[in-house]
Amino acid sequence: MNIVVCVKQVPDTATERKLRPDDKTIDREAAEGVINEICEYAVEEALRLKEAHGGEVTVLTMGPSKATDTIRKALAMGADKAVHLVDDALHGSDGLQTSYALAQVLKKIGFDVVILGSESTDARMGTLAAMLAERLDAPQLSLANKVEIDGSTIRIQRLTDYGFDRVEASLPAVVSVVEKINEPRYPSFKGIMAAKKKPVETLSVADAEIDAAKVGLASAATEVVDFAVAPPRAAGTIVKDEGDGGVKVAEFLASKKFV
Amino acid sequence: MDFSLPESARAVRDGIGEICARYDMDYWQRCEAEKRWPEEVWEELAKGGWLGLAVPEEYGGGGQGLLELTVATETLSAGGSAGGSAFTYVLTPGFGALTLTRHGSEWQRREILPRLAAGTMETCFALTEPDAGSNALAISTSARRDGDDFLIKGQKIWITGVQRAEWMLLVTRTIPAAEARPRTNGLTVFLVNVPEAVAAGTLSYQAIPKMGANTTPSNMVFLDDVRVPADRVVGRVDQGAAVLWDILNPERILLGASSVGGAEVALRVACDYARERVVFGRPIGANQAVAFPLAQVKAKIELARLMLYKAAWLFDNREPCGTEANIGKLTAAQAAWEAADQAFQVHGGMAYSLEYPVARLLTDARIGKVAPVTEELLLNYLATQVLGLPRGF
């Protein structure tokens, strides 16, 4: 089975993250780049599918050259090889453009299953899996907390507010996973050492037959108009219980439309 | 000259660092308070192949050497376990793997190394006795021949990790110290199967209540004619000194590395507090009286680390490493102690609260100045062996 897992390098959430004042895109130099946490769960699920069904796990990422670290991390966990889409022309691409660019690569390299994390910690769109599925004309199985493959049928449990849905489709398909799905493994010593020797194919926009006019900040469908630093948290309201504490708390919650 | 760490050592730092990132200071505080083996971390280390780093690949290990173990110990210690708990790592991946790889017979290697690498078997090391600590060559635990076997009698003290060990590297005298010429002659190192000897009623041990490093008990061990077949001699009979130096030098280097890691933890804790704690309208770290001692500690940590890496590199290249190991051990322990002491000073009265990790870091750092060898003995080595000054004893 040809399993492709999409991973993204994001600014470390433990550090202060910034937007660039010049073009209002994420400042990827300001913070250390790390693998998006949910992507680790996607890699783990891809590895488990490979262990159960055989085949090969390919890591796919779109990002600047320093995203190589994130690729190596996924390879160290056990993926077989990687494709890195890297081109200055991609800078500032929004979700729609990213889905177009990645879909072009996926059409080129082929797949039985594409697995993604449900969202990234930087842009937090949470829509890439759906967009990719549409562009690839493949079923989308999103927010999975369980994935099973049986022949050419794929079944997932989709996490919902009320429990879960069982969703079934035929392969090839696009799956997004949530954190509850598994516990990602740590890279082993041999895994890290082997990762350094695994093949990483670098593709430019031209290599992937991506129309450069359709990607990048200039042609993005969405625009960041303005941004501001989040205001410091205001002091909370302290309710002093003088026999009517419960009522006051309830009134406060009602005023904020919590109850 | 190339100071860059090899890829293997960087892999160790990254891989173990990643495990440590998920087990914070609180985890290690709890292990220490509950006197509990860090089972969860140990399991991850086993799964990732980090316990068998120095075991040759043909026995299922990572095929690396003391340098990688040094980086591993340092990383584990810096991750929050600090000096005390890093000892858990030195006992088996250090003593067991290095010693048997270099000096073990084929049978001994096959018996021990694959399971050691898999993380399913542990070792410990027994040298010191009530009357032979700094003067280790004066040990009196004896091994005498009895047919094809040896019978071992004596008492050991400060033997860490006996409870979990299947095999003990036990140092004995086959020629009494008083008769040995030179004094290093007549030492023999044995592999003693601990559960077997306990079952036979010839080996018993008793944990010593101690100040810190309580994730692994340290013990008195009583040996009452422990029967050991001759094929469990490590190296050659009477020639155990050659094996012993290859245990003691790595021990100094690895415990030096655990001190370096402990120093890093203390420095991190101190700097975090110095950044956040505001007194007289500014963070206390802005005061040079607070900042400079921390900067001084940083300089000492880096120097000690460099010397330990050099010592490990020499060992791996089968060069003499005693001087470098001793200098590294001496300076690392001093750096750890100063770091912990400064962390205490920076925290002021709050350092005394057990809700902060400072007390643990201080206790862990203190033992480094006497174990496995006292500062005085290290200085004595440098004075007599390196500077050629006359011996005082």
XYZ file of C-alpha atoms in Angstrom:
652
model
C 0.000 0.000 0.000
C 1.235 3.440 -0.913
C 0.678 5.615 2.151
C 1.481 9.306 1.989
C 1.529 11.311 5.180
C 1.495 15.097 4.927
C 3.446 16.881 7.643
C 3.975 20.546 8.313
C 6.698 22.438 10.076
C 5.276 25.100 12.368
C 6.792 27.657 14.740
C 7.300 26.093 18.172
C 4.195 26.820 20.216
C 6.372 27.058 23.320
C 8.015 30.211 21.976
C 6.591 33.597 21.017
C 5.144 33.377 17.530
C 5.004 36.387 15.252
C 3.675 37.598 11.931
C 6.018 39.465 9.650
C 5.186 43.185 9.547
C 6.106 43.460 5.840
C 3.788 40.904 4.250
C 1.764 39.717 7.272
C 2.756 36.088 6.826
C 4.057 33.851 9.603
C 7.582 34.773 10.573
C 9.222 31.371 10.189
C 12.646 32.697 11.128
C 11.520 34.178 14.458
C 10.776 30.890 16.167
C 12.268 27.449 16.024
C 10.530 25.226 13.501
C 9.118 21.978 14.882
C 6.862 19.296 13.485
C 3.205 20.213 13.941
C 2.178 18.042 16.861
C -0.868 16.420 15.282
C 1.283 15.487 12.309
C 3.177 13.121 14.611
C -0.083 11.264 15.177
C -0.616 11.148 11.425
C 2.864 9.679 10.937
C 2.230 7.141 13.698
C -1.035 6.081 12.074
C 0.662 5.781 8.690
C 3.355 3.565 10.235
C 0.747 1.389 11.929
C -1.121 0.953 8.636
C 2.127 -0.035 6.976
C 2.906 -2.492 9.773
C -0.547 -4.046 9.375
C -0.854 -4.034 5.592
C 2.659 -3.656 4.191
C 3.705 -1.076 1.639
C 5.571 2.136 1.985
C 5.152 5.392 3.892
C 6.132 8.570 2.076
C 6.381 11.857 3.941
C 5.207 14.889 2.016
C 5.822 18.421 3.150
C 5.584 21.853 1.630
C 7.775 24.423 3.303
C 11.044 26.313 3.325
C 14.362 24.468 3.222
C 14.587 24.321 7.007
C 11.509 22.081 6.983
C 14.043 19.319 6.285
C 14.294 18.914 10.076
C 10.632 18.041 10.234
C 11.011 15.564 7.389
C 13.927 13.887 9.201
C 11.829 13.629 12.329
C 9.123 11.746 10.439
C 11.729 9.554 8.745
C 13.331 8.858 12.138
C 9.973 7.627 13.390
C 10.079 5.078 10.568
C 8.730 6.513 7.312
C 10.539 5.202 4.236
C 11.155 8.268 2.108
C 10.105 11.851 1.655
C 9.119 14.445 -0.887
C 9.835 18.067 -0.065
C 8.032 20.704 -2.095
C 10.163 23.803 -1.669
C 10.088 26.936 -3.787
C 10.149 30.659 -3.017
C 7.128 30.998 -5.278
C 5.058 29.153 -2.651
C 5.685 31.743 0.057
C 2.465 33.148 1.478
C 0.190 30.521 -0.088
C -3.155 30.197 1.663
C -5.109 27.020 2.278
C -6.621 26.837 -1.181
C -3.275 27.299 -2.869
C -1.564 24.852 -0.550
C -4.176 22.226 -1.367
C -3.638 22.848 -5.062
C 0.147 22.555 -4.748
C 0.045 19.414 -2.619
C -2.595 17.846 -4.878
C -0.307 18.350 -7.862
C 2.466 16.504 -6.024
C 0.118 13.731 -4.888
C -1.112 13.211 -8.448
C 2.485 12.916 -9.514
C 3.647 10.463 -6.829
C 0.396 8.505 -6.508
C -1.238 7.201 -3.325
C -3.654 4.728 -1.810
C -4.147 6.687 1.391
C -3.205 10.252 2.257
C -3.075 10.940 5.990
C -2.937 14.378 7.572
C -3.249 15.855 11.012
C -6.597 17.575 11.520
C -5.076 21.056 11.710
C -1.816 22.936 12.190
C -0.963 24.988 15.226
C 0.022 28.021 13.141
C -2.754 28.749 10.648
C -5.383 26.509 12.313
C -7.549 26.335 9.207
C -8.376 22.671 9.635
C -9.606 22.452 6.054
C -6.672 21.068 4.112
C -7.852 17.464 4.155
C -11.224 18.430 2.717
C -9.686 20.621 0.048
C -7.187 17.936 -0.922
C -9.900 15.317 -1.204
C -11.876 17.576 -3.497
C -8.929 18.331 -5.708
C -7.906 14.674 -5.860
C -11.472 13.526 -6.420
C -11.045 11.130 -3.498
C -13.345 10.515 -0.535
C -12.506 12.513 2.569
C -12.606 10.864 5.961
C -11.934 13.589 8.443
C -11.318 13.819 12.206
C -10.595 10.129 12.574
C -9.833 8.658 15.971
C -9.664 5.157 14.489
C -8.720 3.923 11.034
C -9.175 0.439 9.594
C -8.428 -0.812 6.126
C -9.888 -3.997 4.726
C -8.949 -4.686 1.130
C -9.977 -1.617 -0.818
C -12.342 -0.405 1.895
C -11.342 2.125 4.530
C -13.385 2.730 7.671
C -12.883 5.402 10.261
C -14.492 6.643 13.416
C -15.046 10.353 13.045
C -14.905 12.178 16.342
C -17.980 14.350 16.871
C -19.396 16.464 19.692
C -21.850 13.694 20.506
C -19.597 10.648 20.140
C -18.439 9.351 16.803
C -19.675 8.559 13.324
C -18.625 5.467 11.446
C -17.570 6.489 7.955
C -16.661 4.110 5.187
C -15.188 4.743 1.755
C -13.197 3.018 -0.911
C -9.515 3.626 -1.532
C -7.807 5.820 -2.570
C -8.897 8.225 0.144
C -7.812 11.211 2.213
C -7.890 10.873 6.005
C -7.341 13.456 8.698
C -6.657 12.314 12.243
C -7.143 13.755 15.715
C -4.847 13.408 18.725
C -6.966 10.731 20.353
C -6.108 8.254 17.610
C -2.820 6.895 18.978
C 0.328 7.566 20.963
C 3.154 8.545 18.602
C 6.372 6.601 19.045
C 9.673 8.261 19.883
C 12.353 7.947 17.229
C 14.765 5.162 18.190
C 18.550 5.416 17.954
C 18.597 3.260 14.850
C 15.649 5.192 13.456
C 17.441 8.510 13.790
C 20.640 7.140 12.294
C 18.794 5.477 9.405
C 16.770 8.625 8.703
C 19.902 10.438 7.646
C 20.317 8.014 4.768
C 16.708 7.805 3.577
C 15.883 9.411 0.236
C 14.371 12.897 0.270
C 13.247 14.114 -3.128
C 13.137 17.878 -3.501
C 10.575 19.266 -5.910
C 10.251 22.821 -7.188
C 7.006 24.307 -8.396
C 8.045 23.508 -11.947
C 9.007 19.920 -11.076
C 5.552 19.311 -9.621
C 3.849 20.949 -12.624
C 2.365 23.609 -10.400
C 1.293 26.793 -12.156
C 3.399 29.427 -10.374
C 0.723 32.028 -11.037
C -1.743 30.062 -8.921
C 0.380 29.931 -5.757
C 2.029 32.467 -3.470
C 0.972 35.574 -1.649
C 0.151 37.693 -4.721
C -2.595 35.411 -5.972
C -3.912 34.195 -2.619
C -7.690 34.191 -2.291
C -7.465 35.285 1.324
C -5.639 38.282 2.645
C -4.449 39.166 6.124
C -5.636 42.760 6.298
C -4.282 43.630 9.700
C -3.105 42.041 12.897
C -2.435 43.130 16.441
C -0.853 41.639 19.521
C -3.486 40.053 21.735
C -4.340 42.424 24.600
C -3.152 41.324 28.025
C -5.771 39.400 29.917
C -7.951 41.722 32.016
C -8.309 41.098 35.726
C -11.026 38.561 36.484
C -14.192 39.183 38.433
C -14.066 38.018 42.022
C -17.384 37.016 43.497
C -17.491 37.379 47.262
C -19.877 34.931 48.784
C -22.238 36.740 51.119
C -24.853 34.066 51.015
C -25.718 34.839 47.395
C -22.470 33.628 45.760
C -24.208 30.969 43.692
C -26.668 33.438 42.262
C -23.934 35.932 41.419
C -21.874 33.279 39.655
C -24.921 32.149 37.694
C -25.715 35.748 36.733
C -22.125 36.290 35.611
C -22.152 33.135 33.483
C -25.536 34.125 32.034
C -24.211 37.586 31.163
C -21.420 35.908 29.202
C -23.959 33.543 27.614
C -22.319 30.456 29.127
C -25.611 29.394 30.706
C 41.127 19.342 15.092
C 37.395 18.757 14.784
C 35.155 19.573 17.727
C 31.856 18.723 16.088
C 29.984 15.843 17.692
C 29.601 12.813 15.424
C 26.129 12.158 14.008
C 25.692 9.254 16.396
C 26.180 11.491 19.431
C 23.850 14.125 18.034
C 21.251 11.431 17.452
C 21.604 10.491 21.113
C 21.130 14.067 22.251
C 18.074 14.546 20.034
C 16.481 11.178 20.713
C 16.904 11.063 24.481
C 16.186 14.778 24.641
C 12.828 14.121 23.045
C 11.946 11.484 25.621
C 13.065 13.772 28.439
C 10.905 16.584 27.097
C 7.827 14.548 28.006
C 8.991 13.837 31.553
C 9.296 17.129 33.350
C 10.914 18.139 36.626
C 7.785 17.175 38.543
C 8.094 13.624 37.284
C 11.628 13.330 38.667
C 10.621 15.082 41.884
C 7.907 12.474 42.367
C 10.206 9.540 41.577
C 12.675 10.814 44.161
C 10.008 11.509 46.777
C 8.424 8.098 46.258
C 11.827 6.375 46.039
C 10.630 4.890 42.805
C 12.531 3.595 39.785
C 11.658 5.798 36.746
C 9.895 2.888 35.071
C 8.213 4.917 32.304
C 11.412 6.575 31.131
C 13.318 3.297 31.404
C 10.776 1.610 29.178
C 11.092 4.344 26.559
C 14.884 4.133 26.723
C 14.669 0.385 26.180
C 12.230 0.686 23.258
C 14.377 3.262 21.511
C 17.567 1.230 21.765
C 19.115 3.775 24.139
C 20.081 1.169 26.739
C 22.119 -0.846 24.270
C 23.919 2.102 22.696
C 27.365 0.735 23.541
C 26.527 -2.906 22.819
C 28.015 -4.095 19.515
C 25.497 -4.434 16.688
C 26.103 -8.190 16.421
C 24.636 -8.501 19.936
C 21.656 -6.347 19.114
C 22.977 -2.999 20.244
C 23.734 0.358 18.710
C 27.431 -0.321 18.193
C 28.519 2.942 19.758
C 30.953 3.785 22.504
C 31.589 5.787 25.626
C 31.170 9.142 23.891
C 27.566 8.341 23.009
C 26.943 7.042 26.533
C 28.423 10.250 27.898
C 26.077 12.366 25.817
C 23.178 10.090 26.792
C 23.901 10.383 30.514
C 24.316 14.120 30.285
C 21.088 14.532 28.309
C 19.111 12.359 30.692
C 20.479 14.248 33.656
C 19.885 17.660 32.075
C 16.340 16.574 31.259
C 15.506 16.786 34.950
C 16.681 13.553 36.504
C 19.859 15.381 37.570
C 22.921 13.674 39.003
C 21.204 11.233 41.317
C 18.846 9.558 38.931
C 21.224 9.538 36.002
C 23.032 6.820 37.926
C 20.209 4.500 36.944
C 21.516 4.802 33.422
C 25.194 4.257 34.192
C 24.795 0.878 35.917
C 23.680 -1.227 32.990
C 24.229 0.627 29.676
C 27.573 1.829 31.102
C 29.179 -0.739 33.373
C 27.540 -3.815 31.895
C 27.811 -2.992 28.211
C 31.262 -1.421 28.130
C 32.946 -3.969 30.370
C 31.619 -7.075 28.683
C 32.111 -5.671 25.223
C 35.759 -4.985 25.924
C 36.664 -7.759 28.361
C 33.897 -10.366 28.321
C 34.353 -13.867 26.905
C 32.214 -14.933 23.979
C 29.961 -16.875 26.358
C 29.588 -13.904 28.672
C 28.751 -11.570 25.828
C 26.149 -13.916 24.362
C 24.619 -14.470 27.762
C 24.333 -10.827 28.721
C 24.631 -8.296 25.916
C 21.556 -9.130 23.795
C 19.210 -8.944 26.777
C 20.992 -5.876 28.074
C 20.412 -4.178 24.726
C 16.761 -5.210 24.750
C 16.349 -3.683 28.180
C 15.281 -6.962 29.807
C 18.336 -7.466 32.014
C 20.329 -5.204 34.293
C 23.773 -5.217 35.864
C 25.506 -3.619 38.833
C 29.087 -3.137 39.940
C 30.597 -4.013 43.320
C 34.001 -2.744 44.311
C 33.968 -0.671 47.499
C 34.059 -2.161 50.989
C 33.697 -0.764 54.486
C 37.497 -0.606 54.764
C 38.282 0.040 51.103
C 36.728 3.107 49.502
C 39.281 5.622 48.335
C 41.916 2.927 48.830
C 40.074 0.502 46.581
C 43.109 -1.712 46.042
C 42.914 -2.635 49.720
C 39.723 -4.661 49.233
C 39.625 -7.878 51.204
C 36.729 -9.746 49.570
C 38.443 -12.954 48.547
C 37.889 -15.552 45.871
C 39.475 -18.948 46.418
C 39.479 -21.941 44.120
C 37.244 -24.882 44.903
C 37.542 -27.484 42.152
C 36.429 -25.822 38.905
C 34.711 -23.047 40.812
C 35.596 -20.107 42.986
C 34.141 -19.359 46.397
C 33.769 -15.670 47.177
C 33.622 -14.297 50.699
C 33.490 -10.737 51.944
C 31.424 -7.621 52.274
C 30.755 -4.746 49.913
C 29.198 -1.361 50.567
C 27.535 1.351 48.462
C 26.566 -1.128 45.802
C 23.818 0.548 43.817
C 21.116 -1.259 41.890
C 21.544 -4.783 43.313
C 17.773 -5.145 43.637
C 17.225 -5.025 39.871
C 20.486 -6.581 38.731
C 20.720 -10.066 37.306
C 24.498 -9.896 37.027
C 26.945 -8.203 39.364
C 30.444 -7.254 38.246
C 32.227 -8.154 41.457
C 35.830 -7.211 42.185
C 37.722 -9.607 44.443
C 41.197 -10.384 45.639
C 42.683 -13.696 44.499
C 45.952 -12.570 46.076
C 45.547 -10.704 49.382
C 46.395 -7.010 49.204
C 49.261 -7.406 51.660
C 50.963 -10.008 49.455
C 50.272 -8.489 46.055
C 53.282 -7.065 44.212
C 52.563 -4.639 42.688
C 49.405 -3.749 44.573
C 47.369 -3.898 41.376
C 48.217 -7.578 40.988
C 45.917 -10.310 42.299
C 42.588 -8.673 41.525
C 39.951 -10.783 39.790
C 36.615 -9.563 38.419
C 33.682 -12.000 38.447
C 30.233 -12.052 37.012
C 27.951 -13.100 39.840
C 24.395 -14.086 39.079
C 22.548 -12.215 41.811
C 19.220 -14.131 41.882
C 21.111 -17.455 41.812
C 23.328 -16.474 44.733
C 20.388 -15.073 46.669
C 18.478 -18.317 46.108
C 21.513 -20.298 47.284
C 21.550 -18.221 50.441
C 25.131 -17.066 49.873
C 24.421 -13.449 48.896
C 22.307 -10.966 50.775
C 21.998 -7.221 50.729
C 20.531 -4.425 52.703
C 19.621 -0.981 51.404
C 21.299 1.987 53.074
C 18.916 4.833 53.918
C 20.363 7.786 52.030
C 20.033 11.540 51.511
C 19.199 11.513 47.818
C 19.396 9.547 44.574
C 16.602 7.433 45.958
C 15.327 6.236 42.598
C 17.943 3.477 42.936
C 18.815 1.929 46.297
C 22.453 1.593 47.365
C 23.316 -1.404 49.503
C 25.556 -3.300 51.797
C 26.196 -6.690 50.207
C 27.205 -9.773 52.164
C 28.971 -12.587 50.311
C 29.221 -15.871 52.146
C 31.037 -18.383 49.950
C 29.226 -17.432 46.768
C 29.998 -20.212 44.308
C 31.009 -18.959 40.871
C 32.127 -21.176 37.949
C 35.492 -20.271 36.459
C 33.945 -19.278 33.123
C 32.444 -16.272 34.882
C 35.788 -14.597 35.436
C 35.893 -11.391 33.409
C 39.315 -11.018 31.866
C 41.990 -13.095 33.555
C 42.470 -14.364 37.070
C 44.768 -12.063 39.080
C 44.822 -9.628 36.153
C 41.531 -7.893 37.012
C 43.162 -4.475 37.285
C 43.058 -4.154 33.499
C 39.300 -4.701 33.632
C 38.899 -2.469 36.653
C 40.501 0.594 35.027
C 38.137 0.135 32.093
C 35.255 0.316 34.533
C 36.570 3.111 36.736
C 37.529 5.520 33.970
C 34.146 5.268 32.235
C 32.521 5.566 35.660
C 34.299 8.871 36.264
C 33.396 10.102 32.801
C 29.737 9.065 32.984
C 29.189 10.387 36.484
C 30.992 13.536 35.411
C 28.477 13.741 32.571
C 25.620 13.311 35.001
C 27.076 16.201 37.014
C 27.252 18.323 33.876
C 23.584 17.556 33.225
C 22.721 18.281 36.853
C 24.557 21.575 36.605
C 22.552 22.449 33.503
C 19.283 21.717 35.301
C 20.289 23.850 38.277
C 21.388 26.665 36.008
C 18.126 26.488 34.053
C 16.059 26.551 37.227
C 18.141 29.449 38.575
C 17.937 31.474 35.356
C 14.196 30.941 35.021
C 13.676 32.192 38.545
C 16.109 35.100 38.075
C 14.164 36.202 35.005
C 10.764 36.002 36.651
C 11.339 37.033 40.244
C 10.923 40.792 40.558
C 12.352 42.594 43.588
C 12.813 46.368 43.922
C 11.010 46.786 40.633
C 13.200 44.635 38.403
C 13.944 40.978 37.782
C 16.677 39.876 40.155
C 18.629 38.479 37.193
C 19.290 42.075 36.151
C 21.535 42.405 39.209
C 25.093 41.544 38.367
C 25.558 40.005 41.791
C 22.967 37.443 40.729
C 23.858 37.183 37.047
C 27.640 36.892 37.159
C 27.874 33.809 39.381
C 25.443 32.105 36.999
C 27.545 33.128 34.023
C 30.624 31.819 35.836
C 28.905 28.484 36.379
C 28.043 28.303 32.688
C 31.701 28.735 31.799
C 32.680 25.919 34.160
C 30.009 23.594 32.798
C 31.247 24.064 29.252
C 34.860 23.426 30.260
C 33.967 20.269 32.157
C 31.857 18.986 29.278
C 34.637 19.518 26.803
C 37.105 17.607 28.978
C 34.672 14.727 29.492
C 34.035 14.439 25.760
C 37.775 14.365 25.218
C 38.213 11.681 27.868
C 35.433 9.583 26.320
C 36.936 10.008 22.880
C 40.319 8.844 24.190
C 38.720 5.798 25.825
C 36.880 4.891 22.632
C 40.142 5.187 20.732
C 41.879 2.976 23.293
C 44.197 5.729 24.400
C 45.068 6.402 28.050
C 42.301 8.608 29.443
C 42.928 8.642 33.192
C 44.125 12.236 33.432
C 41.307 13.604 31.295
C 38.686 11.449 33.050
C 39.866 12.689 36.434
C 40.004 16.344 35.388
C 36.570 16.045 33.783
C 35.102 14.368 36.852
C 36.645 16.897 39.239
C 35.510 19.973 37.349
C 32.068 18.609 36.492
C 31.279 17.837 40.121
C 32.469 21.283 41.156
C 30.381 22.930 38.446
C 27.296 20.972 39.549
C 27.805 21.934 43.161
C 28.328 25.602 42.353
C 25.329 25.586 40.034
C 23.098 24.078 42.702
C 24.473 26.433 45.340
C 23.812 29.432 43.107
C 20.351 28.111 42.292
C 19.779 28.057 46.038
C 21.042 31.619 46.431
C 18.911 32.889 43.563
C 15.779 31.292 45.017
C 16.413 32.812 48.426
C 14.235 31.293 51.116
C 12.062 29.527 48.551
C 14.956 27.170 47.825
C 14.294 25.606 51.201
C 10.772 24.646 50.188
C 10.448 21.127 48.864
C 7.960 22.459 46.327
C 11.006 23.702 44.433
C 13.568 21.276 43.017
C 16.575 23.090 44.474
C 16.992 20.839 47.514
C 17.094 17.746 45.322
C 19.564 19.353 42.930
C 21.793 20.364 45.825
C 21.763 16.885 47.362
C 22.458 15.269 44.002
C 25.284 17.684 43.278
C 26.898 17.144 46.661
C 27.393 13.413 46.218
C 29.333 14.117 43.035
C 32.112 15.622 45.112
C 32.735 12.319 46.899
C 31.385 9.594 44.630
C 32.520 7.479 42.976
C 35.790 9.060 44.030
C 36.538 12.009 46.296
C 37.825 15.298 44.995
C 40.876 14.783 47.163
C 41.762 11.522 45.438
C 41.333 13.124 42.036
C 43.614 15.970 43.048
C 46.054 13.467 44.478
C 46.110 11.661 41.130
C 46.878 14.886 39.330
C 49.508 15.859 41.894
C 51.373 12.562 41.871
C 50.697 11.033 38.456
C 50.636 14.162 36.342
C 52.753 16.679 38.208
C 55.161 14.088 39.602
C 54.972 15.400 43.158
C 56.063 13.044 45.951
C 53.434 10.635 47.258
C 52.028 11.269 50.691
C 50.951 7.648 51.196
